[in-house]
CSV table of C-alpha atoms in Angstrom, one decimal:
chain,number,residue,atom,x,y,z
A,1,MET,CA,30.2,40.7,-18.4
A,2,LYS,CA,26.6,40.2,-19.5
A,3,LEU,CA,27.7,37.5,-21.9
A,4,LYS,CA,29.4,35.5,-19.1
A,5,ARG,CA,26.3,35.8,-16.9
A,6,THR,CA,24.0,34.7,-19.8
A,7,LEU,CA,26.3,31.7,-20.5
A,8,ALA,CA,26.4,30.8,-16.9
A,9,THR,CA,22.6,30.9,-16.6
A,10,ILE,CA,22.2,28.8,-19.7
A,11,MET,CA,24.7,26.2,-18.3
A,12,LEU,CA,22.9,26.1,-15.0
A,13,ALA,CA,19.5,25.6,-16.7
A,14,ALA,CA,20.9,22.8,-18.9
A,15,CYS,CA,22.4,21.0,-15.9
A,16,THR,CA,19.1,21.3,-14.0
A,17,TYR,CA,17.2,20.0,-17.0
A,18,ALA,CA,19.5,17.0,-17.3
A,19,ALA,CA,19.1,16.2,-13.6
A,20,VAL,CA,15.3,16.3,-13.8
A,21,ALA,CA,15.3,14.2,-17.0
A,22,GLN,CA,17.4,11.4,-15.2
A,23,ASN,CA,15.0,11.3,-12.2
A,24,ALA,CA,11.9,11.2,-14.5
A,25,GLY,CA,13.0,7.6,-15.5
A,26,THR,CA,12.8,6.3,-12.0
A,27,PRO,CA,9.3,5.3,-10.9
A,28,ALA,CA,8.1,6.5,-7.6
A,29,ASN,CA,7.0,3.0,-6.6
A,30,ASN,CA,10.4,1.3,-7.2
A,31,LYS,CA,11.4,-0.9,-4.3
A,32,THR,CA,14.6,-2.9,-3.5
A,33,PHE,CA,14.7,-5.6,-0.8
A,34,PHE,CA,17.4,-7.9,0.5
A,35,VAL,CA,15.8,-11.2,1.5
A,36,ALA,CA,18.1,-12.8,4.0
A,37,LYS,CA,16.1,-16.0,4.5
A,38,PRO,CA,14.2,-17.8,1.7
A,39,GLY,CA,10.4,-17.6,2.1
A,40,THR,CA,10.3,-14.4,4.1
A,41,LEU,CA,9.7,-11.7,1.4
A,42,VAL,CA,6.0,-11.4,2.4
A,43,SER,CA,7.0,-10.3,6.0
A,44,MET,CA,9.0,-7.4,4.7
A,45,LEU,CA,6.1,-5.2,3.6
A,46,THR,CA,2.4,-4.6,4.1
A,47,GLU,CA,-0.3,-5.6,1.7
A,48,ASP,CA,-0.8,-2.0,0.6
A,49,GLU,CA,2.9,-1.6,-0.2
A,50,ALA,CA,2.9,-4.9,-2.1
A,51,ASN,CA,-0.1,-3.7,-4.2
A,52,SER,CA,1.6,-0.4,-5.0
A,53,VAL,CA,5.0,-1.7,-6.2
A,54,THR,CA,5.5,-1.6,-10.0
A,55,HIS,CA,9.3,-2.1,-10.1
A,56,LEU,CA,10.9,-4.5,-7.7
A,57,THR,CA,14.5,-5.5,-7.3
A,58,LEU,CA,15.3,-8.5,-5.1
A,59,THR,CA,18.7,-9.6,-3.8
A,60,GLY,CA,19.5,-12.4,-1.4
A,61,LYS,CA,17.8,-15.8,-1.2
A,62,LEU,CA,14.4,-16.6,-2.6
A,63,ASN,CA,12.4,-19.8,-2.9
A,64,ALA,CA,9.0,-21.0,-4.3
A,65,ILE,CA,7.1,-19.4,-1.4
A,66,ASP,CA,8.5,-16.0,-2.3
A,67,PHE,CA,7.5,-16.5,-6.0
A,68,LYS,CA,3.9,-17.5,-4.9
A,69,HIS,CA,3.7,-14.2,-3.0
A,70,LEU,CA,5.1,-12.3,-6.0
A,71,ARG,CA,2.4,-13.9,-8.2
A,72,ASP,CA,-0.5,-13.5,-5.9
A,73,GLU,CA,0.1,-10.4,-3.8
A,74,PHE,CA,2.0,-7.9,-6.0
A,75,LYS,CA,-1.0,-6.9,-8.1
A,76,ASN,CA,0.7,-4.1,-10.1
A,77,LEU,CA,4.1,-5.5,-10.5
A,78,LYS,CA,5.5,-4.8,-14.0
A,79,VAL,CA,9.3,-5.2,-13.7
A,80,LEU,CA,11.1,-7.8,-11.5
A,81,ASP,CA,14.9,-7.8,-11.2
A,82,ILE,CA,16.2,-11.0,-9.6
A,83,SER,CA,19.6,-10.9,-11.3
A,84,ASN,CA,21.5,-10.7,-8.0
A,85,ALA,CA,19.3,-13.2,-6.1
A,86,SER,CA,19.7,-16.9,-5.6
A,87,ILE,CA,16.8,-19.3,-5.7
A,88,SER,CA,16.9,-22.0,-3.0
A,89,THR,CA,15.5,-25.5,-3.0
A,90,TYR,CA,12.0,-25.8,-1.5
A,91,ALA,CA,9.9,-28.9,-0.9
A,92,GLY,CA,6.3,-28.6,0.2
A,93,LYS,CA,2.7,-27.5,-0.5
A,94,SER,CA,3.2,-23.7,0.0
A,95,GLY,CA,4.9,-23.1,-3.3
A,96,THR,CA,3.6,-22.1,-6.7
A,97,TYR,CA,2.4,-25.5,-7.8
A,98,PRO,CA,-1.4,-25.7,-7.3
A,99,ASP,CA,-2.2,-27.5,-4.0
A,100,ARG,CA,0.3,-30.3,-4.4
A,101,PHE,CA,3.6,-31.3,-2.7
A,102,TYR,CA,6.3,-30.4,-5.1
A,103,ILE,CA,10.1,-30.3,-5.0
A,104,TYR,CA,11.5,-27.1,-6.5
A,105,PRO,CA,15.1,-27.4,-7.6
A,106,PRO,CA,17.7,-24.7,-6.8
A,107,ASN,CA,18.5,-21.8,-9.2
A,108,CYS,CA,15.3,-22.4,-11.2
A,109,VAL,CA,12.3,-20.1,-11.4
A,110,PRO,CA,9.5,-22.3,-10.0
A,111,ALA,CA,6.8,-23.9,-12.1
A,112,TYR,CA,3.7,-21.7,-12.2
A,113,ALA,CA,5.6,-18.7,-10.8
A,114,PHE,CA,3.8,-16.3,-13.0
A,115,CYS,CA,0.5,-18.0,-13.9
A,116,GLN,CA,-2.4,-19.6,-11.9
A,117,GLN,CA,-4.7,-22.5,-12.6
A,118,THR,CA,-8.4,-21.3,-12.8
A,119,SER,CA,-11.4,-23.3,-11.8
A,120,ASP,CA,-11.9,-24.7,-15.3
A,121,SER,CA,-8.3,-26.1,-15.3
A,122,THR,CA,-6.9,-23.4,-17.6
A,123,PHE,CA,-4.0,-21.2,-16.8
A,124,THR,CA,-3.9,-17.4,-16.7
A,125,GLY,CA,-0.7,-15.5,-16.8
A,126,LYS,CA,0.4,-12.4,-15.0
């Protein structure tokens, strides 16, 4: 009887350890958003939330405006998963291209999505 109780305790401890180990790989500031309309990602969270996100999964529809916000406002972003998102066409001055009207084609990550032009005309990456 003692042997069965000891084995049951060991099995329970092993299962608990396995469950904790699986949860340890998931960061606390992991966020997932569905973007229904291109260009609206910024309206889905506050500035503090954007600054705290390190792992972000986006689904739905994105455009160059969303990528500009990802570049400029998500200060601590380390991992971005857009594998289940589509990128829509955008034409205008509010995208990632520095202060110029630009036409961004569909299904392409926009130019300058992850770098910015500095005052001395060099580019710094994120």
